[in-house]
mmCIF file of C-alpha atoms and ligand atoms in Angstrom:
data_model
loop_
_atom_site.group_PDB
_atom_site.id
_atom_site.type_symbol
_atom_site.label_atom_id
_atom_site.label_comp_id
_atom_site.label_asym_id
_atom_site.label_seq_id
_atom_site.Cartn_x
_atom_site.Cartn_y
_atom_site.Cartn_z
ATOM 1 C CA MET W 1 40.791 6.602 -19.634
ATOM 2 C CA SER W 2 39.929 10.318 -19.573
ATOM 3 C CA GLU W 3 40.627 12.546 -16.555
ATOM 4 C CA LEU W 4 36.944 12.605 -15.756
ATOM 5 C CA ASP W 5 36.660 8.811 -15.997
ATOM 6 C CA LYS W 6 39.372 8.571 -13.334
ATOM 7 C CA LEU W 7 37.397 10.900 -11.088
ATOM 8 C CA MET W 8 34.190 8.927 -11.515
ATOM 9 C CA ARG W 9 33.235 6.118 -9.122
ATOM 10 C CA PRO W 10 35.012 3.010 -10.477
ATOM 11 C CA ASP W 11 31.774 1.015 -10.411
ATOM 12 C CA LEU W 12 30.158 3.500 -12.830
ATOM 13 C CA ARG W 13 33.005 3.619 -15.394
ATOM 14 C CA GLY W 14 32.080 2.160 -18.753
ATOM 15 C CA ARG W 15 28.377 1.774 -17.915
ATOM 16 C CA THR W 16 25.698 2.762 -20.425
ATOM 17 C CA PRO W 17 22.677 4.884 -19.457
ATOM 18 C CA TYR W 18 19.036 3.803 -19.785
ATOM 19 C CA GLY W 19 18.412 4.187 -23.477
ATOM 20 C CA ALA W 20 15.001 3.290 -24.865
ATOM 21 C CA PRO W 21 15.341 5.085 -28.230
ATOM 22 C CA GLN W 22 13.050 8.122 -28.548
ATOM 23 C CA ILE W 23 12.582 8.057 -32.323
ATOM 24 C CA ASP W 24 9.911 10.170 -33.971
ATOM 25 C CA VAL W 25 7.999 7.597 -36.039
ATOM 26 C CA ALA W 26 4.292 7.183 -36.697
ATOM 27 C CA VAL W 27 3.722 4.138 -34.504
ATOM 28 C CA ARG W 28 5.583 4.086 -31.181
ATOM 29 C CA LEU W 29 5.037 0.835 -29.329
ATOM 30 C CA ASN W 30 8.316 0.657 -27.425
ATOM 31 C CA THR W 31 7.816 2.009 -23.892
ATOM 32 C CA ASN W 32 4.508 0.469 -22.786
ATOM 33 C CA GLU W 33 2.668 3.766 -22.676
ATOM 34 C CA ASN W 34 -1.116 3.883 -22.781
ATOM 35 C CA PRO W 35 -1.953 5.035 -26.348
ATOM 36 C CA HIS W 36 -5.084 6.942 -25.273
ATOM 37 C CA PRO W 37 -4.443 10.650 -24.542
ATOM 38 C CA PRO W 38 -6.308 12.376 -21.694
ATOM 39 C CA SER W 39 -9.820 13.647 -22.410
ATOM 40 C CA PRO W 40 -10.471 17.393 -22.910
ATOM 41 C CA GLY W 41 -12.321 17.336 -19.558
ATOM 42 C CA LEU W 42 -9.291 16.023 -17.712
ATOM 43 C CA VAL W 43 -6.967 18.443 -19.524
ATOM 44 C CA ALA W 44 -9.224 21.349 -18.471
ATOM 45 C CA ASP W 45 -9.448 20.150 -14.855
ATOM 46 C CA LEU W 46 -5.689 19.614 -14.734
ATOM 47 C CA ALA W 47 -5.038 23.104 -16.132
ATOM 48 C CA ALA W 48 -7.386 24.665 -13.553
ATOM 49 C CA ARG W 49 -5.707 22.838 -10.668
ATOM 50 C CA VAL W 50 -2.231 23.721 -11.916
ATOM 51 C CA ALA W 51 -3.298 27.377 -12.261
ATOM 52 C CA GLU W 52 -4.563 27.324 -8.677
ATOM 53 C CA ALA W 53 -1.289 25.748 -7.495
ATOM 54 C CA ALA W 54 0.683 28.379 -9.423
ATOM 55 C CA ARG W 55 -0.831 31.099 -7.232
ATOM 56 C CA GLY W 56 1.245 29.738 -4.354
ATOM 57 C CA MET W 57 4.375 29.075 -6.417
ATOM 58 C CA ASN W 58 6.518 31.332 -4.188
ATOM 59 C CA ARG W 59 6.220 28.767 -1.381
ATOM 60 C CA TYR W 60 7.693 25.261 -1.221
ATOM 61 C CA PRO W 61 5.183 22.479 -1.836
ATOM 62 C CA ASP W 62 3.833 20.124 0.840
ATOM 63 C CA ARG W 63 6.985 18.103 1.538
ATOM 64 C CA ASP W 64 4.983 15.028 2.455
ATOM 65 C CA ALA W 65 2.333 15.341 -0.302
ATOM 66 C CA VAL W 66 -0.339 14.425 2.221
ATOM 67 C CA ASP W 67 -3.415 15.207 0.079
ATOM 68 C CA LEU W 68 -2.018 13.247 -2.845
ATOM 69 C CA ARG W 69 -1.020 10.278 -0.683
ATOM 70 C CA ALA W 70 -4.518 10.248 0.835
ATOM 71 C CA ALA W 71 -6.038 10.174 -2.678
ATOM 72 C CA LEU W 72 -3.652 7.383 -3.750
ATOM 73 C CA ALA W 73 -4.477 5.389 -0.611
ATOM 74 C CA SER W 74 -8.155 5.747 -1.351
ATOM 75 C CA TYR W 75 -7.639 4.625 -4.972
ATOM 76 C CA LEU W 76 -5.713 1.541 -3.818
ATOM 77 C CA THR W 77 -8.312 0.748 -1.170
ATOM 78 C CA GLY W 78 -11.048 0.987 -3.778
ATOM 79 C CA SER W 79 -9.265 -1.201 -6.327
ATOM 80 C CA THR W 80 -7.779 -3.860 -4.015
ATOM 81 C CA GLY W 81 -10.250 -3.949 -1.112
ATOM 82 C CA VAL W 82 -7.370 -3.462 1.344
ATOM 83 C CA ALA W 83 -7.932 -0.537 3.705
ATOM 84 C CA LEU W 84 -4.827 1.666 3.458
ATOM 85 C CA GLY W 85 -4.043 4.888 5.295
ATOM 86 C CA THR W 86 -2.029 7.883 4.129
ATOM 87 C CA ASP W 87 0.875 6.766 6.339
ATOM 88 C CA GLU W 88 1.110 3.514 4.337
ATOM 89 C CA VAL W 89 1.510 5.240 0.984
ATOM 90 C CA TRP W 90 4.471 7.191 -0.406
ATOM 91 C CA ALA W 91 4.788 9.085 -3.713
ATOM 92 C CA ALA W 92 7.669 10.385 -5.821
ATOM 93 C CA ASN W 93 8.632 11.419 -9.363
ATOM 94 C CA GLY W 94 7.817 8.159 -11.095
ATOM 95 C CA SER W 95 8.088 4.761 -9.489
ATOM 96 C CA ASN W 96 11.725 4.893 -10.587
ATOM 97 C CA GLU W 97 12.337 7.504 -7.918
ATOM 98 C CA VAL W 98 10.414 5.425 -5.391
ATOM 99 C CA LEU W 99 12.668 2.450 -6.265
ATOM 100 C CA GLN W 100 15.767 4.619 -5.966
ATOM 101 C CA GLN W 101 14.684 5.833 -2.543
ATOM 102 C CA LEU W 102 14.089 2.215 -1.494
ATOM 103 C CA LEU W 103 17.628 1.259 -2.491
ATOM 104 C CA GLN W 104 19.053 4.401 -0.856
ATOM 105 C CA ALA W 105 17.397 3.348 2.387
ATOM 106 C CA PHE W 106 17.691 -0.453 2.253
ATOM 107 C CA GLY W 107 20.479 -1.109 -0.290
ATOM 108 C CA GLY W 108 23.741 0.718 -0.857
ATOM 109 C CA PRO W 109 27.444 -0.203 -0.723
ATOM 110 C CA GLY W 110 28.130 -3.620 0.780
ATOM 111 C CA ARG W 111 24.535 -4.698 0.202
ATOM 112 C CA THR W 112 22.887 -6.812 -2.468
ATOM 113 C CA ALA W 113 19.671 -6.652 -4.506
ATOM 114 C CA LEU W 114 18.503 -9.913 -6.082
ATOM 115 C CA ALA W 115 16.133 -10.147 -9.049
ATOM 116 C CA PHE W 116 14.810 -12.835 -11.347
ATOM 117 C CA THR W 117 15.881 -12.045 -14.921
ATOM 118 C CA PRO W 118 14.989 -11.066 -17.533
ATOM 119 C CA THR W 119 13.248 -8.246 -15.700
ATOM 120 C CA TYR W 120 12.883 -4.448 -15.704
ATOM 121 C CA SER W 121 16.241 -2.974 -16.700
ATOM 122 C CA MET W 122 15.893 -0.012 -14.329
ATOM 123 C CA HIS W 123 16.101 -2.263 -11.266
ATOM 124 C CA GLU W 124 19.714 -3.039 -12.190
ATOM 125 C CA LEU W 125 20.505 0.566 -13.175
ATOM 126 C CA ILE W 126 19.125 1.912 -9.892
ATOM 127 C CA ALA W 127 21.133 -0.731 -8.008
ATOM 128 C CA ASN W 128 24.247 0.474 -9.886
ATOM 129 C CA GLY W 129 23.466 4.123 -9.177
ATOM 130 C CA THR W 130 23.085 3.508 -5.445
ATOM 131 C CA GLY W 131 26.170 1.273 -5.227
ATOM 132 C CA THR W 132 24.052 -1.785 -4.430
ATOM 133 C CA ALA W 133 25.484 -5.110 -5.686
ATOM 134 C CA TRP W 134 23.226 -6.642 -8.360
ATOM 135 C CA LEU W 135 22.484 -10.354 -8.277
ATOM 136 C CA PRO W 136 20.523 -11.591 -11.316
ATOM 137 C CA VAL W 137 18.973 -15.068 -11.040
ATOM 138 C CA PRO W 138 17.709 -16.518 -14.340
ATOM 139 C CA ARG W 139 14.041 -17.478 -14.498
ATOM 140 C CA LEU W 140 12.874 -21.009 -15.287
ATOM 141 C CA PRO W 141 12.051 -21.966 -18.911
ATOM 142 C CA GLY W 142 9.019 -20.018 -20.128
ATOM 143 C CA PHE W 143 10.125 -17.179 -17.786
ATOM 144 C CA ALA W 144 8.235 -18.777 -14.897
ATOM 145 C CA LEU W 145 8.901 -18.551 -11.140
ATOM 146 C CA GLU W 146 8.117 -21.387 -8.726
ATOM 147 C CA PRO W 147 7.710 -20.742 -4.978
ATOM 148 C CA GLU W 148 10.192 -23.390 -3.743
ATOM 149 C CA ALA W 149 12.925 -22.626 -6.268
ATOM 150 C CA ALA W 150 12.615 -18.865 -5.775
ATOM 151 C CA ALA W 151 12.669 -19.203 -1.977
ATOM 152 C CA LEU W 152 15.737 -21.427 -2.179
ATOM 153 C CA VAL W 153 17.924 -18.883 -4.003
ATOM 154 C CA VAL W 154 16.748 -16.119 -1.695
ATOM 155 C CA THR W 155 17.691 -18.210 1.359
ATOM 156 C CA GLU W 156 21.046 -19.064 -0.220
ATOM 157 C CA HIS W 157 22.058 -15.470 -1.026
ATOM 158 C CA ALA W 158 20.261 -13.626 1.821
ATOM 159 C CA PRO W 159 20.057 -10.328 -0.117
ATOM 160 C CA GLU W 160 19.054 -7.091 1.623
ATOM 161 C CA VAL W 161 16.550 -6.407 -1.194
ATOM 162 C CA VAL W 162 14.597 -8.761 -3.478
ATOM 163 C CA PHE W 163 12.804 -7.459 -6.567
ATOM 164 C CA LEU W 164 9.747 -9.259 -7.907
ATOM 165 C CA CYS W 165 8.066 -7.669 -10.908
ATOM 166 C CA SER W 166 4.443 -8.640 -11.529
ATOM 167 C CA PRO W 167 3.339 -8.610 -14.286
ATOM 168 C CA ASN W 168 7.013 -8.811 -15.208
ATOM 169 C CA ASN W 169 8.561 -6.454 -17.734
ATOM 170 C CA PRO W 170 9.638 -7.516 -20.411
ATOM 171 C CA THR W 171 8.001 -10.969 -20.315
ATOM 172 C CA GLY W 172 4.444 -9.966 -19.307
ATOM 173 C CA THR W 173 4.215 -12.953 -16.997
ATOM 174 C CA ALA W 174 2.523 -12.473 -13.615
ATOM 175 C CA VAL W 175 4.050 -13.750 -10.373
ATOM 176 C CA ASP W 176 1.716 -15.920 -8.280
ATOM 177 C CA LEU W 177 1.049 -14.595 -4.777
ATOM 178 C CA GLU W 178 2.375 -17.962 -3.473
ATOM 179 C CA VAL W 179 5.774 -16.954 -4.910
ATOM 180 C CA VAL W 180 5.610 -13.592 -3.125
ATOM 181 C CA GLU W 181 4.710 -15.323 0.161
ATOM 182 C CA ALA W 182 7.465 -17.937 -0.200
ATOM 183 C CA VAL W 183 10.097 -15.333 -1.117
ATOM 184 C CA TYR W 184 9.018 -13.140 1.793
ATOM 185 C CA GLU W 185 9.334 -16.038 4.242
ATOM 186 C CA ALA W 186 12.771 -16.922 2.862
ATOM 187 C CA ALA W 187 14.068 -13.335 2.760
ATOM 188 C CA ARG W 188 15.610 -11.509 5.661
ATOM 189 C CA GLY W 189 15.572 -8.254 3.688
ATOM 190 C CA VAL W 190 12.995 -6.079 2.003
ATOM 191 C CA VAL W 191 10.846 -7.636 -0.744
ATOM 192 C CA VAL W 192 9.757 -5.147 -3.410
ATOM 193 C CA VAL W 193 6.933 -6.175 -5.738
ATOM 194 C CA ASP W 194 6.923 -3.834 -8.751
ATOM 195 C CA GLU W 195 3.294 -3.721 -9.887
ATOM 196 C CA ALA W 196 3.673 -1.075 -12.620
ATOM 197 C CA TYR W 197 1.222 -3.056 -14.806
ATOM 198 C CA ALA W 198 -1.174 -4.280 -12.097
ATOM 199 C CA GLU W 199 -4.254 -2.605 -13.586
ATOM 200 C CA PHE W 200 -3.899 -4.655 -16.773
ATOM 201 C CA SER W 201 -3.950 -7.910 -14.798
ATOM 202 C CA THR W 202 -7.039 -9.609 -13.405
ATOM 203 C CA ARG W 203 -5.048 -11.309 -10.630
ATOM 204 C CA PRO W 204 -5.059 -10.161 -6.996
ATOM 205 C CA SER W 205 -2.438 -7.569 -6.032
ATOM 206 C CA ALA W 206 0.418 -8.244 -3.605
ATOM 207 C CA ILE W 207 -1.150 -5.366 -1.657
ATOM 208 C CA THR W 208 -3.503 -8.031 -0.257
ATOM 209 C CA LEU W 209 -0.425 -9.560 1.459
ATOM 210 C CA LEU W 210 0.791 -6.381 3.191
ATOM 211 C CA GLY W 211 -0.930 -6.969 6.556
ATOM 212 C CA GLY W 212 1.612 -8.282 9.092
ATOM 213 C CA ARG W 213 4.488 -8.154 6.575
ATOM 214 C CA GLU W 214 6.593 -5.144 7.531
ATOM 215 C CA ARG W 215 9.326 -5.899 4.955
ATOM 216 C CA LEU W 216 6.941 -6.144 1.983
ATOM 217 C CA VAL W 217 6.674 -3.162 -0.405
ATOM 218 C CA VAL W 218 4.391 -2.848 -3.443
ATOM 219 C CA THR W 219 5.258 -0.143 -5.979
ATOM 220 C CA ARG W 220 2.846 1.312 -8.520
ATOM 221 C CA THR W 221 2.916 4.023 -11.165
ATOM 222 C CA MET W 222 0.576 6.380 -12.978
ATOM 223 C CA SER W 223 2.743 6.010 -16.124
ATOM 224 C CA LYS W 224 0.998 2.977 -17.627
ATOM 225 C CA ALA W 225 -2.703 2.192 -17.063
ATOM 226 C CA PHE W 226 -3.346 5.758 -15.847
ATOM 227 C CA ALA W 227 -2.006 7.136 -19.145
ATOM 228 C CA PHE W 228 0.020 9.738 -17.241
ATOM 229 C CA ALA W 229 3.641 8.943 -18.121
ATOM 230 C CA ALA W 230 4.700 12.539 -18.739
ATOM 231 C CA ALA W 231 3.556 13.680 -15.292
ATOM 232 C CA ARG W 232 6.135 11.423 -13.551
ATOM 233 C CA LEU W 233 4.174 10.063 -10.629
ATOM 234 C CA GLY W 234 4.931 6.787 -8.900
ATOM 235 C CA TYR W 235 3.968 5.505 -5.468
ATOM 236 C CA LEU W 236 4.111 2.591 -3.085
ATOM 237 C CA ALA W 237 2.101 0.861 -0.407
ATOM 238 C CA ALA W 238 3.923 -0.556 2.614
ATOM 239 C CA ASP W 239 4.150 -0.497 6.379
ATOM 240 C CA PRO W 240 4.375 3.066 7.807
ATOM 241 C CA ALA W 241 7.912 2.206 8.997
ATOM 242 C CA VAL W 242 9.008 1.836 5.351
ATOM 243 C CA VAL W 243 7.533 5.247 4.518
ATOM 244 C CA GLN W 244 9.381 6.768 7.478
ATOM 245 C CA ALA W 245 12.639 5.210 6.271
ATOM 246 C CA LEU W 246 12.188 6.789 2.829
ATOM 247 C CA GLN W 247 11.631 10.194 4.410
ATOM 248 C CA LEU W 248 15.256 9.965 5.615
ATOM 249 C CA VAL W 249 16.642 9.738 2.068
ATOM 250 C CA ARG W 250 14.223 11.710 -0.091
ATOM 251 C CA LEU W 251 15.217 15.210 -1.088
ATOM 252 C CA PRO W 252 13.066 17.808 0.652
ATOM 253 C CA TYR W 253 10.200 19.020 -1.586
ATOM 254 C CA HIS W 254 11.007 16.339 -4.168
ATOM 255 C CA LEU W 255 7.482 16.357 -5.590
ATOM 256 C CA SER W 256 6.664 19.714 -7.160
ATOM 257 C CA VAL W 257 3.358 21.419 -6.450
ATOM 258 C CA LEU W 258 2.590 21.025 -10.177
ATOM 259 C CA SER W 259 3.100 17.260 -10.073
ATOM 260 C CA GLN W 260 0.947 16.976 -6.972
ATOM 261 C CA ALA W 261 -1.845 19.051 -8.526
ATOM 262 C CA ALA W 262 -1.706 17.136 -11.816
ATOM 263 C CA ALA W 263 -1.811 13.756 -10.084
ATOM 264 C CA LEU W 264 -4.772 14.840 -7.946
ATOM 265 C CA ALA W 265 -6.579 15.851 -11.140
ATOM 266 C CA ALA W 266 -5.867 12.455 -12.721
ATOM 267 C CA LEU W 267 -7.068 10.600 -9.629
ATOM 268 C CA ALA W 268 -10.299 12.597 -9.708
ATOM 269 C CA HIS W 269 -10.756 11.189 -13.234
ATOM 270 C CA ALA W 270 -9.514 7.689 -12.374
ATOM 271 C CA ASP W 271 -12.605 5.868 -13.660
ATOM 272 C CA GLU W 272 -12.395 7.601 -17.018
ATOM 273 C CA LEU W 273 -8.647 6.957 -17.353
ATOM 274 C CA LEU W 274 -8.909 3.314 -16.373
ATOM 275 C CA ALA W 275 -11.782 2.827 -18.820
ATOM 276 C CA THR W 276 -9.064 2.577 -21.504
ATOM 277 C CA VAL W 277 -7.632 -0.536 -19.838
ATOM 278 C CA ALA W 278 -10.197 -2.901 -21.359
ATOM 279 C CA ALA W 279 -9.476 -1.638 -24.881
ATOM 280 C CA VAL W 280 -5.730 -1.990 -24.345
ATOM 281 C CA ARG W 281 -6.208 -5.520 -22.999
ATOM 282 C CA ASP W 282 -8.239 -6.412 -26.107
ATOM 283 C CA GLN W 283 -5.367 -5.279 -28.314
ATOM 284 C CA ARG W 284 -2.899 -7.246 -26.178
ATOM 285 C CA ASN W 285 -5.005 -10.391 -26.648
ATOM 286 C CA ARG W 286 -5.186 -9.672 -30.356
ATOM 287 C CA LEU W 287 -1.367 -9.371 -30.466
ATOM 288 C CA LEU W 288 -0.975 -12.706 -28.667
ATOM 289 C CA ALA W 289 -3.386 -14.524 -30.987
ATOM 290 C CA THR W 290 -2.209 -12.981 -34.256
ATOM 291 C CA ILE W 291 1.523 -13.309 -33.564
ATOM 292 C CA ARG W 292 0.957 -17.002 -32.787
ATOM 293 C CA GLU W 293 -1.085 -17.435 -35.973
ATOM 294 C CA MET W 294 1.947 -16.128 -37.833
ATOM 295 C CA GLY W 295 3.962 -19.048 -36.506
ATOM 296 C CA LEU W 296 5.927 -17.039 -33.939
ATOM 297 C CA GLU W 297 6.126 -17.422 -30.177
ATOM 298 C CA ALA W 298 4.309 -14.941 -27.941
ATOM 299 C CA VAL W 299 4.700 -15.191 -24.165
ATOM 300 C CA ASP W 300 1.423 -15.161 -22.167
ATOM 301 C CA SER W 301 0.964 -11.620 -20.872
ATOM 302 C CA ASP W 302 -0.957 -10.057 -17.993
ATOM 303 C CA ALA W 303 0.340 -6.612 -18.987
ATOM 304 C CA ASN W 304 -0.122 -4.151 -21.878
ATOM 305 C CA PHE W 305 2.720 -5.596 -23.966
ATOM 306 C CA VAL W 306 3.802 -8.857 -25.521
ATOM 307 C CA LEU W 307 7.255 -10.462 -25.767
ATOM 308 C CA PHE W 308 7.532 -12.206 -29.098
ATOM 309 C CA GLY W 309 10.103 -14.205 -31.039
ATOM 310 C CA GLU W 310 12.075 -16.244 -31.414
ATOM 311 C CA PHE W 311 14.166 -14.624 -34.098
ATOM 312 C CA GLY W 312 17.558 -15.717 -35.356
ATOM 313 C CA ASP W 313 18.512 -12.048 -35.130
ATOM 314 C CA GLN W 314 15.948 -9.878 -33.370
ATOM 315 C CA ARG W 315 17.840 -6.721 -34.380
ATOM 316 C CA ALA W 316 17.088 -7.387 -38.054
ATOM 317 C CA THR W 317 13.361 -7.662 -37.299
ATOM 318 C CA TRP W 318 13.521 -4.531 -35.082
ATOM 319 C CA GLN W 319 15.072 -2.627 -37.996
ATOM 320 C CA ALA W 320 12.611 -4.082 -40.522
ATOM 321 C CA LEU W 321 9.732 -2.842 -38.335
ATOM 322 C CA LEU W 322 11.333 0.593 -37.919
ATOM 323 C CA ASP W 323 11.806 0.798 -41.703
ATOM 324 C CA ARG W 324 8.026 0.385 -41.893
ATOM 325 C CA GLY W 325 7.373 3.169 -39.359
ATOM 326 C CA VAL W 326 6.832 0.974 -36.285
ATOM 327 C CA LEU W 327 9.066 1.292 -33.224
ATOM 328 C CA VAL W 328 9.163 -1.706 -30.848
ATOM 329 C CA ARG W 329 11.677 -2.544 -28.124
ATOM 330 C CA ASP W 330 14.776 -4.646 -28.347
ATOM 331 C CA VAL W 331 15.265 -5.349 -24.634
ATOM 332 C CA GLY W 332 18.608 -7.044 -25.249
ATOM 333 C CA LEU W 333 17.148 -10.529 -24.908
ATOM 334 C CA ALA W 334 18.565 -12.655 -27.736
ATOM 335 C CA GLY W 335 15.812 -13.763 -30.113
ATOM 336 C CA TRP W 336 13.024 -11.656 -28.600
ATOM 337 C CA LEU W 337 11.337 -8.278 -29.080
ATOM 338 C CA ARG W 338 8.692 -6.516 -26.998
ATOM 339 C CA VAL W 339 5.702 -4.691 -28.439
ATOM 340 C CA THR W 340 3.240 -2.487 -26.562
ATOM 341 C CA ALA W 341 -0.497 -2.884 -27.191
ATOM 342 C CA GLY W 342 -1.510 0.317 -28.959
ATOM 343 C CA THR W 343 -4.771 1.610 -30.336
ATOM 344 C CA GLN W 344 -6.541 -0.709 -32.751
ATOM 345 C CA ASP W 345 -4.971 1.135 -35.716
ATOM 346 C CA GLU W 346 -1.471 1.110 -34.228
ATOM 347 C CA THR W 347 -1.751 -2.581 -33.464
ATOM 348 C CA THR W 348 -2.915 -3.257 -37.029
ATOM 349 C CA ALA W 349 0.034 -1.226 -38.367
ATOM 350 C CA PHE W 350 2.423 -3.301 -36.239
ATOM 351 C CA LEU W 351 0.951 -6.639 -37.318
ATOM 352 C CA ASP W 352 1.032 -5.621 -41.004
ATOM 353 C CA ALA W 353 4.633 -4.436 -40.675
ATOM 354 C CA LEU W 354 5.629 -7.655 -38.913
ATOM 355 C CA ARG W 355 4.095 -9.835 -41.616
ATOM 356 C CA ASP W 356 5.706 -7.783 -44.341
ATOM 357 C CA GLY W 357 9.026 -7.404 -42.527
ATOM 358 C CA MET W 358 9.467 -11.080 -41.841
ATOM 359 C CA ALA W 359 9.317 -11.795 -45.533
ATOM 360 C CA THR W 360 12.373 -9.589 -46.072
ATOM 361 C CA THR W 361 14.401 -10.668 -43.030
ATOM 362 C CA GLY W 362 14.016 -14.308 -44.009
ATOM 363 C CA GLU W 363 12.489 -15.245 -40.634
ATOM 364 C CA ALA W 364 10.135 -18.187 -41.007
ATOM 365 C CA THR W 365 6.365 -17.764 -41.122
ATOM 366 C CA GLN W 366 3.683 -20.341 -41.553
HETATM 367 C C1 PLP B 401 7.323 1.432 -16.830
HETATM 368 C C2 PLP B 401 7.741 0.772 -15.581
HETATM 369 C C3 PLP B 401 7.824 1.496 -14.406
HETATM 370 C C4 PLP B 401 7.414 2.937 -14.425
HETATM 371 O O1 PLP B 401 8.331 3.803 -14.047
HETATM 372 P P1 PLP B 401 7.875 5.316 -13.801
HETATM 373 O O2 PLP B 401 9.115 5.893 -13.255
HETATM 374 O O3 PLP B 401 6.771 5.279 -12.803
HETATM 375 O O4 PLP B 401 7.446 5.882 -15.100
HETATM 376 C C5 PLP B 401 8.160 0.854 -13.235
HETATM 377 N N1 PLP B 401 8.391 -0.465 -13.230
HETATM 378 C C6 PLP B 401 8.298 -1.204 -14.335
HETATM 379 C C7 PLP B 401 8.499 -2.659 -14.277
HETATM 380 C C8 PLP B 401 7.981 -0.596 -15.543
HETATM 381 O O5 PLP B 401 7.924 -1.327 -16.660
#
């Protein structure tokens, strides 16, 4: 053990960082980004707003990002039908920072976060980073969750935080609202529903359950459907008391004036940005159908990606795809790979590479 390893928190020694490979290949379908870049109109509006913000760059930004939170609240109200106020919405640098702030406030040493796995790898990494004990509970066959079974494990372990991810990354499966209700009733702690992919799903949001549930939190992001991953803007909807708790742990001025201006520009173009969702969904449905036609399994998906397999050795298929210029994600789930729905051309390139690659890896096709 090196000197520095001895100085590091024992619970962090030997851990590996988040590591989705950033490889420069033609077709990148590994991090669930929206493949459609912003329009010239949005780029121009964003540049104008950032220029305006730059004129006041000598001053700290609005610490509480009130204008942005009001715009996010209005977007959520419009898309879910649930009237939300600015005091019920919080924003940070990506929903990852929102999740970290949640665990800083409600998790931490001596406390436990429970999640149904496989699920989003960052939930575990953020638990590790905040010293929160991580309790993974395997999902049922087919990656499903049932209300009674889920409530039972939550009652048994009484964690301070429960993560539900819907649609779930990496499986794509949505969580029924009955599961959210049952888990909430069973939990004594905070229940976080990560809805990073909500816009790709046609199911009702857990935001419709917020009324009267002070311990329920729904997180969202502009990284996926909004096609705004590089801007780093995530947010949540919850009781005002949750927002107040996060204000105790956030760093002052955490959200730069540039991020706030850029996000306001994107929200002003929300209809245009979300118009890409239908095209992405079409490609997702095409992935599901075509992968199944090839004799492989593809898990039903409410998101913009598909988990497919089952391979004897998914790493061989991952490499065979990369050799053909297509990057997908090996999420560390034996037998499975995850592919993001791209543009029509990208999706075609993936399907061609898969067909061709399987011939060389010796994986069975029909
Ligand atoms: C991509 C993703 C996020 C997004 O994180 P950001 O920090 O907002 O980019 C959050 N949750 C899940 C489940 C995701 O897959």
